[in-house]
Coordinates of C-alpha atoms and ligand atoms in Angstrom, one line a residue:
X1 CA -30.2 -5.5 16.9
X2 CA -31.5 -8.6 15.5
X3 CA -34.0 -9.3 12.5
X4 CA -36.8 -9.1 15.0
X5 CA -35.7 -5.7 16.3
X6 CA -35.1 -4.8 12.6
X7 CA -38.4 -5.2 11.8
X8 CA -39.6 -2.8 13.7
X9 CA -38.0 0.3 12.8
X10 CA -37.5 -0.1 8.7
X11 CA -39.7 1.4 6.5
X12 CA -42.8 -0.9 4.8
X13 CA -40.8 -1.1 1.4
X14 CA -37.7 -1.9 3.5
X15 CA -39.4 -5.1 5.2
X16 CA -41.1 -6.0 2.1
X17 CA -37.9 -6.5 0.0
X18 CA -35.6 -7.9 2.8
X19 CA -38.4 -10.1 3.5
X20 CA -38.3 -11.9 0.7
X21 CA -35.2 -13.7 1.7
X22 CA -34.5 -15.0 -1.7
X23 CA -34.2 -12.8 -4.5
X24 CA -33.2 -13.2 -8.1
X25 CA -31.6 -11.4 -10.6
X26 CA -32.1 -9.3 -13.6
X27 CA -31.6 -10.6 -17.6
X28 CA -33.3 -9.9 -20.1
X29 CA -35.8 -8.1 -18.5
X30 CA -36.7 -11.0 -16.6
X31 CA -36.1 -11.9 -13.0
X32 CA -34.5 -15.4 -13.4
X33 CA -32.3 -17.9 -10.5
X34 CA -29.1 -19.0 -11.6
X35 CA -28.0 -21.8 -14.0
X36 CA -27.2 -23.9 -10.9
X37 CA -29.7 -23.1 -8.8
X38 CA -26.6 -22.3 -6.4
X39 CA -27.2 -19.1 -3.9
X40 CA -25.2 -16.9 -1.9
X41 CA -25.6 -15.5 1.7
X42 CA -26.0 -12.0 2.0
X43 CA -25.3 -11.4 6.0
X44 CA -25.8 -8.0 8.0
X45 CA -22.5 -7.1 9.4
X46 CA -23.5 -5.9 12.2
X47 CA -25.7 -9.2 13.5
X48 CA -23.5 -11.9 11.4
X49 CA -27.4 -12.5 10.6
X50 CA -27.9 -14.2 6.7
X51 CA -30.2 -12.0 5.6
X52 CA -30.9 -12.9 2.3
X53 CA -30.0 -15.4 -0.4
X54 CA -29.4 -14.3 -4.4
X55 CA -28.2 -16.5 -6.9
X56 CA -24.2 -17.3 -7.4
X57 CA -24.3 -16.4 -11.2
X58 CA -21.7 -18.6 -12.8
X59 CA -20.2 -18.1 -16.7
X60 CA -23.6 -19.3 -18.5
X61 CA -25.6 -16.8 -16.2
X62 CA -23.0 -14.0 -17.6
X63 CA -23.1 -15.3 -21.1
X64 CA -26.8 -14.9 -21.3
X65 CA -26.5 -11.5 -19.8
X66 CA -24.3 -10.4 -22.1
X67 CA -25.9 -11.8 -25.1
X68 CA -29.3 -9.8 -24.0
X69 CA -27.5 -6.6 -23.6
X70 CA -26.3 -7.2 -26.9
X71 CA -29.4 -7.7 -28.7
X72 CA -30.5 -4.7 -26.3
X73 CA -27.7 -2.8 -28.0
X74 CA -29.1 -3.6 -31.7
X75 CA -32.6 -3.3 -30.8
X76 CA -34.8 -0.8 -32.3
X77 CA -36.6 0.0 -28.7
X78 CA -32.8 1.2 -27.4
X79 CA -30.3 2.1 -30.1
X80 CA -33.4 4.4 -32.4
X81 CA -34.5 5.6 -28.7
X82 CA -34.4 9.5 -29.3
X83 CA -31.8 11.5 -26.9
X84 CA -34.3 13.7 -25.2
X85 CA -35.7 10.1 -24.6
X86 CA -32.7 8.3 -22.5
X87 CA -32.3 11.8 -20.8
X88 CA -36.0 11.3 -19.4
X89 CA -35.9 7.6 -18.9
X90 CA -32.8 9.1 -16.4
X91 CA -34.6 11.8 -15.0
X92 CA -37.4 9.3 -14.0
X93 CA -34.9 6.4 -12.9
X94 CA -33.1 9.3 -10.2
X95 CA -37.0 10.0 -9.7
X96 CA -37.8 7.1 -8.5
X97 CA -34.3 6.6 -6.5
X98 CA -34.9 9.9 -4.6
X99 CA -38.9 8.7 -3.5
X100 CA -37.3 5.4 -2.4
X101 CA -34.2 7.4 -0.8
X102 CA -35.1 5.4 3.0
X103 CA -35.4 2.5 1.8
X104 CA -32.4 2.3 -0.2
X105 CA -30.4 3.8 2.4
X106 CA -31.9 0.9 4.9
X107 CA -31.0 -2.2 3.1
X108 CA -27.6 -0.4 2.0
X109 CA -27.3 -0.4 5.9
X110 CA -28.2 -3.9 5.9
X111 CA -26.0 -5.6 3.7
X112 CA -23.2 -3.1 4.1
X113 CA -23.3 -2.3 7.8
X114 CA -23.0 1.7 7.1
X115 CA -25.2 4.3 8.5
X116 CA -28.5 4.1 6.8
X117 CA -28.4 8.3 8.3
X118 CA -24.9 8.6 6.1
X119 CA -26.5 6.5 3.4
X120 CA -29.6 8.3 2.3
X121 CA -27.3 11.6 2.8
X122 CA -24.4 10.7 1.0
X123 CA -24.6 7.4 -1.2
X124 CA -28.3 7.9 -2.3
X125 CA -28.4 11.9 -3.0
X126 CA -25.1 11.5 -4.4
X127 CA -26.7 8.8 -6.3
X128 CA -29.9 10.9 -7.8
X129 CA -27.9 13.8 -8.8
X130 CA -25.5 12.0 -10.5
X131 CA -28.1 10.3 -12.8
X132 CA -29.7 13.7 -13.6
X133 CA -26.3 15.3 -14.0
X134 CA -25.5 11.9 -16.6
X135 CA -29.7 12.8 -17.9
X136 CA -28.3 15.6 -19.7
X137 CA -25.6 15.1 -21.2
X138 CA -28.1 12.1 -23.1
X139 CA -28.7 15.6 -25.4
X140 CA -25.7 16.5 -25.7
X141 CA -23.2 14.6 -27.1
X142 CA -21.4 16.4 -30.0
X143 CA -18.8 15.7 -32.5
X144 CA -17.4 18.0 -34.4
X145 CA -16.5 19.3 -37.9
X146 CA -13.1 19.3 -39.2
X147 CA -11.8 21.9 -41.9
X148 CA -9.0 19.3 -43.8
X149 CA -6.2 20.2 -45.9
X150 CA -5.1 16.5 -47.2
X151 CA -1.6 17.7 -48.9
X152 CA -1.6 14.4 -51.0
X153 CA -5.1 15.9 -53.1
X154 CA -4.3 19.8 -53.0
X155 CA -7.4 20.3 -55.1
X156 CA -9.5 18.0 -53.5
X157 CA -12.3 19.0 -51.1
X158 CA -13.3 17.1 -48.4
X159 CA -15.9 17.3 -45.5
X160 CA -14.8 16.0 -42.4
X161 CA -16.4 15.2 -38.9
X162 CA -16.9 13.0 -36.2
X163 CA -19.4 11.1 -34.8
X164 CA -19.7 9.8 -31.1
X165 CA -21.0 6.8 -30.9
X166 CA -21.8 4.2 -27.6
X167 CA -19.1 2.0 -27.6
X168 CA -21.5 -0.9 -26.9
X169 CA -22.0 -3.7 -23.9
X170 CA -20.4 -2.5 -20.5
X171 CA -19.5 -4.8 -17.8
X172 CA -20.2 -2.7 -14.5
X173 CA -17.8 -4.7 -11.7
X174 CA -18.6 -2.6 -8.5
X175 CA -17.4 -3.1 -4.9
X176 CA -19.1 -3.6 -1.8
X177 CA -17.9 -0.1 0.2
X178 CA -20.6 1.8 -1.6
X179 CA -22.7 -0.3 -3.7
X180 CA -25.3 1.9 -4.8
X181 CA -23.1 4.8 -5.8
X182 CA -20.7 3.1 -7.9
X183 CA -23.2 1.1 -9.9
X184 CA -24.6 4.7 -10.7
X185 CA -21.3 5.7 -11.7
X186 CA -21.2 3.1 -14.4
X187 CA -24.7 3.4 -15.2
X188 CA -25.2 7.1 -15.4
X189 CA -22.9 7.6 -18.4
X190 CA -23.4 4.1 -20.1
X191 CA -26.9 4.9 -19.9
X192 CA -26.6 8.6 -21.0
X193 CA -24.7 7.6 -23.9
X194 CA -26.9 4.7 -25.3
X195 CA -24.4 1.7 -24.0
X196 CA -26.1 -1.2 -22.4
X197 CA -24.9 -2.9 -19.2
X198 CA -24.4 -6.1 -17.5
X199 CA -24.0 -5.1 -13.6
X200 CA -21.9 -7.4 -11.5
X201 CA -22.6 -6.1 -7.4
X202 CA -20.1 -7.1 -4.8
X203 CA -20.7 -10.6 -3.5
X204 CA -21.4 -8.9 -0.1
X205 CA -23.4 -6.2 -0.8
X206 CA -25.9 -7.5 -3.8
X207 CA -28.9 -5.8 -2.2
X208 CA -29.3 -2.4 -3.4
X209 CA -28.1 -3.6 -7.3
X210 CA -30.8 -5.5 -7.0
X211 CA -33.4 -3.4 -5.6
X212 CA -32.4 -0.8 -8.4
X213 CA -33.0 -3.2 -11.0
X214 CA -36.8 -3.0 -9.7
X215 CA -36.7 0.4 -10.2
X216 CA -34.7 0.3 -13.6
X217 CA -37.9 -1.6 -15.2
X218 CA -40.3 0.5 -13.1
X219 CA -39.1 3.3 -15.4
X220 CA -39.5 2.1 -18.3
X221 CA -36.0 0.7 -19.8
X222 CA -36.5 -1.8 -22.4
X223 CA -35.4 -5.3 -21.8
X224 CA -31.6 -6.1 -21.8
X225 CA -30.6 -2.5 -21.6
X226 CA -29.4 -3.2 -18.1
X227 CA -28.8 -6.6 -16.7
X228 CA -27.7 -7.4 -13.1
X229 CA -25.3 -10.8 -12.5
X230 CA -25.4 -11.6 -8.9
X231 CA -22.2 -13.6 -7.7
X232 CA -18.9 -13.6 -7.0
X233 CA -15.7 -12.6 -8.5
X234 CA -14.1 -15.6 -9.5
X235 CA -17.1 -17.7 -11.1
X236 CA -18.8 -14.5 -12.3
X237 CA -16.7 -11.0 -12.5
X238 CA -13.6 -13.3 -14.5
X239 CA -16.0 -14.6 -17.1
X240 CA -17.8 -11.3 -17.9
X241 CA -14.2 -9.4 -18.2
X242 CA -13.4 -12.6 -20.6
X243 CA -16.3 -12.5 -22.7
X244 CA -15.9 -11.3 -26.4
X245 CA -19.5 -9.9 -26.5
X246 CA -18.3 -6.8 -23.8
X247 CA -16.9 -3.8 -25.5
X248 CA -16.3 -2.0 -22.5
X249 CA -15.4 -2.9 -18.7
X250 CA -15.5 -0.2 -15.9
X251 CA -14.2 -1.9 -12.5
X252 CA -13.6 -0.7 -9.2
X253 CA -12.2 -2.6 -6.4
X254 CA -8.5 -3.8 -5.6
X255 CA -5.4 -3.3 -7.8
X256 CA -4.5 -6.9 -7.0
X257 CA -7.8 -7.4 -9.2
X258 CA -8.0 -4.6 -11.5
X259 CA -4.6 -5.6 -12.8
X260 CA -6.3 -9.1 -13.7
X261 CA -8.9 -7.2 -15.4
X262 CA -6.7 -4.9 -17.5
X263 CA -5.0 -7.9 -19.0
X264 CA -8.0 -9.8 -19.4
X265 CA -9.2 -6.4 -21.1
X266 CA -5.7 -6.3 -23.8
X267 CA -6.7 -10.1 -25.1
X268 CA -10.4 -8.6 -26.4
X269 CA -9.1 -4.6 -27.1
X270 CA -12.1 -4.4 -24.7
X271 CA -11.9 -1.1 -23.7
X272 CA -11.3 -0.2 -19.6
X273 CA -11.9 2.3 -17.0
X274 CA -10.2 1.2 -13.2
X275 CA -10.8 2.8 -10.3
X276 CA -8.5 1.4 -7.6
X277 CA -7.1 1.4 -3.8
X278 CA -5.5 4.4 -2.4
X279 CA -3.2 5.1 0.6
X280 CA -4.1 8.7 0.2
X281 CA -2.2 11.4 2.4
X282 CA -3.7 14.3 4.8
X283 CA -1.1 16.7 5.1
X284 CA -1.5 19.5 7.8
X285 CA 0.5 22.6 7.9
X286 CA 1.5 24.2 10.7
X287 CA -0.6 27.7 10.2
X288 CA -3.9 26.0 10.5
X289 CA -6.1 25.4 13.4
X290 CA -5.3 22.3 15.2
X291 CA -8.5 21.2 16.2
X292 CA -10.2 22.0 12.5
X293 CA -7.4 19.9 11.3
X294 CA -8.0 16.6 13.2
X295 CA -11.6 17.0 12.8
X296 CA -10.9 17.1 8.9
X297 CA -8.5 14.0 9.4
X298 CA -10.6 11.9 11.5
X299 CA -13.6 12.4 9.2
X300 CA -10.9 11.7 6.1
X301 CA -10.1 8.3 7.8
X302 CA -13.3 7.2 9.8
X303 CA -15.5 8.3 7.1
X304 CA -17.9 4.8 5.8
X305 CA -14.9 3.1 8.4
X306 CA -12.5 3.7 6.6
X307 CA -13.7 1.8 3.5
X308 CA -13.0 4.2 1.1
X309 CA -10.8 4.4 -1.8
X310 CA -9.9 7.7 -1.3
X311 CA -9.3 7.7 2.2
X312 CA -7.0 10.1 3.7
X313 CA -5.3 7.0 5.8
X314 CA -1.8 8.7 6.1
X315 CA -1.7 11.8 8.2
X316 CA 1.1 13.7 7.9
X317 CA 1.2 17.2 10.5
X318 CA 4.5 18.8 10.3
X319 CA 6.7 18.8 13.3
X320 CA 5.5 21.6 15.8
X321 CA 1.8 20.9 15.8
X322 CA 2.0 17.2 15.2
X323 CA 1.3 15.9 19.1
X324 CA -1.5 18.2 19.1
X325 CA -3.5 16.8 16.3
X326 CA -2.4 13.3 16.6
X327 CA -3.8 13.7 20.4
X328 CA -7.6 15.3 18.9
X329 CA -7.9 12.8 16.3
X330 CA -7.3 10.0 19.0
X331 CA -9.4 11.5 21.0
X332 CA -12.5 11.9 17.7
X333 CA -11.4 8.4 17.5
X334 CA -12.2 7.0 20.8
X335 CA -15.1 9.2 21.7
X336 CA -16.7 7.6 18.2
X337 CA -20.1 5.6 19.2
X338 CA -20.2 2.1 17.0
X339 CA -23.2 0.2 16.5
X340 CA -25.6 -1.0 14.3
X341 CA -26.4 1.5 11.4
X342 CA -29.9 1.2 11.4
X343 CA -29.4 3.0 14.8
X344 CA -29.4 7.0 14.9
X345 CA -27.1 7.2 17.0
X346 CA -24.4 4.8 15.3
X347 CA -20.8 7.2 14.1
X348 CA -19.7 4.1 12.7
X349 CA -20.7 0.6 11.9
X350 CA -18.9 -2.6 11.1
X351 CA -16.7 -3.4 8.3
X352 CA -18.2 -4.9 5.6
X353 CA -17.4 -9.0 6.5
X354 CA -15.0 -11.0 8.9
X355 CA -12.7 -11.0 6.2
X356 CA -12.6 -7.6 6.2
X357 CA -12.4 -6.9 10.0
X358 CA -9.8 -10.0 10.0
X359 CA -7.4 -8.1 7.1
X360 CA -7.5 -4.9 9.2
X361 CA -7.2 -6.4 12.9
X362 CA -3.9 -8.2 10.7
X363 CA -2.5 -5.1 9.7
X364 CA -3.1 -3.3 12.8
X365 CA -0.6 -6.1 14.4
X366 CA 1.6 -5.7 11.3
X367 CA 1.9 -2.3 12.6
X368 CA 2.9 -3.0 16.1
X369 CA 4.9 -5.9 15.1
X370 CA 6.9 -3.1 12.9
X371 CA 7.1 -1.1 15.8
X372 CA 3.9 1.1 15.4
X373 CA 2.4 2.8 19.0
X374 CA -0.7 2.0 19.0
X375 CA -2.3 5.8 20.2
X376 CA -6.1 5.2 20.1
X377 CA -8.3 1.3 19.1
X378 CA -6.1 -1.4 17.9
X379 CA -8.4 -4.2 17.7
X380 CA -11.8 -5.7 17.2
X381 CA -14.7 -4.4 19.4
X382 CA -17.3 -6.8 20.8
X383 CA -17.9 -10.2 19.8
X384 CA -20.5 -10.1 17.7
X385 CA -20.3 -8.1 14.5
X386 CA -17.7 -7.4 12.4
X387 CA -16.6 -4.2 14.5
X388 CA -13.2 -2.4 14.6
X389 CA -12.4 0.3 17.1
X390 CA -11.1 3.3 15.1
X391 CA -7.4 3.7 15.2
X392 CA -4.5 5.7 15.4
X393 CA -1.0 4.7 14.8
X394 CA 2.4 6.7 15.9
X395 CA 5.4 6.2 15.3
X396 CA 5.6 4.5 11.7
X397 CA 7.8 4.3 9.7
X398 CA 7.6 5.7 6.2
X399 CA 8.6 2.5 4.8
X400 CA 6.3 0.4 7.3
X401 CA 3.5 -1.7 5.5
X402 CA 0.6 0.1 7.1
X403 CA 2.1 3.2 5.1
X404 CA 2.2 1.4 2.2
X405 CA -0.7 -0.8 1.7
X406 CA -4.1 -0.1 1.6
X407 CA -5.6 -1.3 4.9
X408 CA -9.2 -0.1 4.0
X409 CA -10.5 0.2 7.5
X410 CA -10.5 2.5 10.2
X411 CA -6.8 2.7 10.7
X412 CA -5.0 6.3 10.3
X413 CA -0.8 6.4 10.2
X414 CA 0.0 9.3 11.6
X415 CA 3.8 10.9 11.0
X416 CA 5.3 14.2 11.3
X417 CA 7.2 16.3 8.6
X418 CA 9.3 19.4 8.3
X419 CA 9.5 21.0 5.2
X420 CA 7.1 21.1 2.2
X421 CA 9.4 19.4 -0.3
X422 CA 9.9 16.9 2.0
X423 CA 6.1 16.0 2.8
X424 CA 5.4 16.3 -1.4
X425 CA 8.3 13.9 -1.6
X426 CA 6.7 11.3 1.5
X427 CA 2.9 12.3 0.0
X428 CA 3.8 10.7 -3.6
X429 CA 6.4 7.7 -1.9
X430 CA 3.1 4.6 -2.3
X431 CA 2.5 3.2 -5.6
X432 CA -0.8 4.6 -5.4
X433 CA -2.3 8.1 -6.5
X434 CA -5.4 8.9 -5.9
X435 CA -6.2 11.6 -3.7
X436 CA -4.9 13.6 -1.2
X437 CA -5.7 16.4 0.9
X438 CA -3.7 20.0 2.2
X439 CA -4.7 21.5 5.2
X440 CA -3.7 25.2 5.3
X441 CA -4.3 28.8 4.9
X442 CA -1.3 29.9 3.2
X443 CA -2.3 30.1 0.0
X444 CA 1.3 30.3 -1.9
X445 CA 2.2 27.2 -0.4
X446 CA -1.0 25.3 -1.0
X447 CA -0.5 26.7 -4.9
X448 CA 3.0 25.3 -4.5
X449 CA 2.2 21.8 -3.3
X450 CA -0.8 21.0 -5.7
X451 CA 1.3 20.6 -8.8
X452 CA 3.5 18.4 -7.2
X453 CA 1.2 15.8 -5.8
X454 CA 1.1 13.1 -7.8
X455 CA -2.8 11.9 -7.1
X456 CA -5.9 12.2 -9.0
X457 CA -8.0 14.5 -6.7
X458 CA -6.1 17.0 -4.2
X459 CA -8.6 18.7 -2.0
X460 CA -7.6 21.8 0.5
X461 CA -9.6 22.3 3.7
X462 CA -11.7 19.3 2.9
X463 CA -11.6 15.6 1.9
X464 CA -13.4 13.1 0.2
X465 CA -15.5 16.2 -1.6
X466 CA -17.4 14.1 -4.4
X467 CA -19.5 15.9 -7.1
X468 CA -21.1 14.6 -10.1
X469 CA -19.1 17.5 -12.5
X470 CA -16.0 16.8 -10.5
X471 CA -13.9 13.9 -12.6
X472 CA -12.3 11.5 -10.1
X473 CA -9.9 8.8 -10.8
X474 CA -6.0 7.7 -9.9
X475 CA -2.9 8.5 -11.1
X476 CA -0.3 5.5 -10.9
X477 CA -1.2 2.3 -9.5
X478 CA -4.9 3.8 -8.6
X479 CA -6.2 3.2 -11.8
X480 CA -6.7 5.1 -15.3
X481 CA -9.9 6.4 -16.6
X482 CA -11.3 9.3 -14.9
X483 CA -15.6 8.7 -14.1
X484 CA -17.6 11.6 -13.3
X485 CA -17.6 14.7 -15.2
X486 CA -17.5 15.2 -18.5
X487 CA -14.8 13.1 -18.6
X488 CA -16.4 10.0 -18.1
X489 CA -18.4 10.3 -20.7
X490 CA -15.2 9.6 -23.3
X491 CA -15.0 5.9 -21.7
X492 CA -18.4 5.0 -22.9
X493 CA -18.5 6.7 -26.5
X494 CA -15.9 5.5 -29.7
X495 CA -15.3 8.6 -32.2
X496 CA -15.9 7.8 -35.8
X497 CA -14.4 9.9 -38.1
X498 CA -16.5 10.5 -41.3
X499 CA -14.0 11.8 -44.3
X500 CA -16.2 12.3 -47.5
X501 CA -15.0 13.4 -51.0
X502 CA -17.3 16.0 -52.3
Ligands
NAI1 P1 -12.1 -7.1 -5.1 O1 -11.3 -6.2 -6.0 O2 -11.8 -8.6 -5.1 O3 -13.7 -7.0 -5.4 C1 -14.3 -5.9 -6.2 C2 -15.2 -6.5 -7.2 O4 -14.5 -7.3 -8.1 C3 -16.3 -7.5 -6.6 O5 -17.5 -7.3 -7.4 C4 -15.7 -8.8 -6.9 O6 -16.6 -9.8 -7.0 C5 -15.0 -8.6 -8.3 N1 -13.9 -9.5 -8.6 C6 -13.1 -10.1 -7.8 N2 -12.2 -10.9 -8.4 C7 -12.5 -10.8 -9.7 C8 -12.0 -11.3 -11.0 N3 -11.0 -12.1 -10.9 N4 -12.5 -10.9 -12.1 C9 -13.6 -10.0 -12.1 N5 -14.1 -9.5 -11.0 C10 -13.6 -9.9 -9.9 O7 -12.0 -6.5 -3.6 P2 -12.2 -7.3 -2.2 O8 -11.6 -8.7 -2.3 O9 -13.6 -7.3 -1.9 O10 -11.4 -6.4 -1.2 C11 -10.0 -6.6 -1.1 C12 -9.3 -5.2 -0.9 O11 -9.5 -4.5 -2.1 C13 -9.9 -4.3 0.2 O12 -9.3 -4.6 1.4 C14 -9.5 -3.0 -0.4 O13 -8.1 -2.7 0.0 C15 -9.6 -3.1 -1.9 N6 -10.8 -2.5 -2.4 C16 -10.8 -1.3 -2.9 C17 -12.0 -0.7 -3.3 C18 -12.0 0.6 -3.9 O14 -13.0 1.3 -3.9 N7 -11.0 1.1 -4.6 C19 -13.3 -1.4 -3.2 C20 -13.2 -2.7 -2.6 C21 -12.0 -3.2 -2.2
MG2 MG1 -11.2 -10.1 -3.8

């Protein structure tokens, strides 16, 4: 499908935005090019088409970003702005996401390559009730009173509480495997609790960001309450984790990066939220159905390609039903139809870039070079686009690097297991944490497993489950900081303890 083609089928609002070819991004209020003038291509994935040009925002882009969400933050519009009044500025912002639902999901399937189907199902509605679940807690942020017996002043009395109050500039560094979705992570609760944001988008997927930003000002948001940095990580993301003006920074992406991030964080005492990789494990036990098993697994790895934090990209079936599911899942695998995901009939669509589909064709010969079979894909499809044939791999070895590392494409490691302590042992042996899924019916030894997972999220007979009052976050070397929930809110708010003599 080219641009031509393209035209055809996207919706009006679709084809007026991607038409523009150049866009610009938000500060201030205002829609402004970069200091340089400089741009960067945005390409569809699945044409290797440039689709679209924004600006490559650079340190003096971010420092006027910053400084406008700072006055933002003191202004009288935003920081006097009633409660009940950032709940409905919320309400109408998910409002307006939900009547612009297609179009969203199309140019999130243009940047990104996804389904735009999968898209407007999963990254948009996910998107719209997470900003009215954030909408209400606007009203309901709550300290609390403290009865105090200081043992230094017996006779004194003292009133005590505590305050919650927004912690202040947030620098939103989102990833590229769902762009929408993340930035409403960081945006939901910052904006909830009266914090005001400069958004950095993924290099490769700055389209949507963007798009929202129209949106943000369409209902109503002051100026500088939420600015959007276009550009890449290096000459954009480093210089907004550096800056002294940011009181907060909530990242996700890479622990290669997040660990730059969290030591960029320490120098400031900026406060930090990181959501990182995964190698997370699927672990099937032997009482459950075999099929219903590998078509949980296959959707745990092949789900968005693969290009999911959370991925369950380490199957483990124990012993006796192993050759059974390892066959289904290869089957799911190759019977999946890949294509363009403006397409309807598309099950998966590229990775995100060639550097993507190059680290995950490399790994899948790391695999076989460390003596991995190769069961099902195993390397690029076609010649144009940046396609990988889902993939299953045999044989590895606990130890092997595609068990280790996060690939982050469509590539499952498939190994078999005999007892439970052994699997929970195998489950926890990455240095990552984040989720992990049980397969099973036996309820005693699902009970018995949980607690010694060591991962942020375990789901049973399911995986990937996201919900807006479900907290999600790593243990280990995924991250720390937990978004969604009521949980997420604490990252966005300081407590202030008032102690008053009376
Ligand atoms: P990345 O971690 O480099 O990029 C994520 C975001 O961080 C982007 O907005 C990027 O511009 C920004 N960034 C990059 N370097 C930065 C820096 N020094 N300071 C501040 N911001 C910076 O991820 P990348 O390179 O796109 O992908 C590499 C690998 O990372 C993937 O193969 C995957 O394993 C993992 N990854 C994990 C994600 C997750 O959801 N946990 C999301 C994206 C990537
Ligand atoms: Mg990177």
């Amino acid at each position: 499908m080219n641009l031509a083609d393209i035209n055809k089928i996207i919706s009006p609002t679709t084809a007026e935005f991607i038409g523009r070819r150049s866009h610009k991004m938000l500060i201030d209020g205002q829609w402004v090019a970069g200091s340089t003038g400089a741009t960067l291509d945005v390409v569809n994935p699945a044409s290797e088409e440039i689709i679209a040009k924004v600006p490559a925002g650079d340190a003096h882009d971010i420092d006027r970003a910053v400084k406008a969400a700072q006055r933002a933050f003191e202004s009288v519009a935003w920081s006097k702005m009633r409660p009940a009044e950032r709940q409905r500025l919320l309400l109408k912002l998910a409002d307006l996401v939900e009547a612009n639902a297609q179009a969203i999901a199309e140019i999130e399937s243009l940047d990104n390559g996804k389904s735009a189907q999968v898209a407007r199902a999963v990254d948009v509605a996910l998107t719209v009730d997470f900003f009215r679940y954030m909408a209400g807690y606007a009203t309901k942020i709550e300290g609390s009173t403290v009865d105090v017996s200081v043992p230094f002043v017996p006779n004194g009395e003292f009133v005590a509480y505590t305050r919650r109050e927004p912690v202040g500039v947030v620098a939103a560094i989102v990833p590229w495997n769902f762009p929408l979705l993340v930035a409403a992570w960081k945006l939901g609760p910052a904006l909830a609790t009266g914090c005001t944001v400069v958004l950095k988008p993924a290099e490769q997927t700055p389209l949507s960001a963007l798009f929202l930003g129209e949106l943000i000002l369409e209902a109503g948001y002051p100026a500088g309450v939420v600015n959007i940095v276009t550009g890449d990580g290096e000459s954009a993301g480093a210089p907004l984790t550096r800056h002294p003006g940011v009181n907060k920074i909530s990242f996700t992406g890479s622990t290669e990066v997040g660990k730059l991030i969290g030591k960029a964080a320490i120098d400031n005492m900026t406060r930090v939220t990181l959501e990182l990789g995964g190698k997370s494990p699927v672990i099937v036990l032997d009482d459950c159905d075999p099929a219903l098993a590998a078509a949980g697994a296959a959707q745990a790895i092949f789900f968005n390609h693969g290009q999911v934090c959370c991925a369950g990209s380490r199957l483990y079936v124990q012993r006796k039903m192993y050759d059974r599911v390892v066959a289904d899942v290869a089957d799911i695998a190759a019977s999946m139809a890949l294509g363009h995901g403006l397409d309807a009939a598309t099950q998966m669509g590229p990775l995100v870039s060639r550097e993507q589909m190059e680290r995950v064709c490399h790994y899948i010969d790391l695999g076989r070079t460390q003596g991995a079979e190769v069961v099902t894909g195993g390397a690029r499809a076609g010649e144009r686009g940046f396609f990988v044939k889902p993939t299953v791999l045999a044989q590895v070895q606990q130890d092997a690097r595609v068990a280790q590392e996060e690939i982050f494409g469509p590539v499952l490691v498939a190994m078999p297991y005999d007892d439970l302590d052994e699997v929970a042992a195998r489950a926890n042996d990455t240095p990552y944490g984040l989720g992990a899924s049980i397969w099973s019916n036996n309820l005693s030894k699902v009970h018995r497993l949980i607690p010694k997972i060591k991962a942020g999220t375990v789901w049973v007979n399911c995986h990937s489950m996201l919900d807006p009052a479900v907290p999600f976050g790593g243990y280990k070397q995924s991250g720390f900081g937990r978004e969604m929930g009521r949980a997420a809110l604490d990252a966005y708010l300081e407590t202030k303890s008032v102690f008053m003599s009376v």
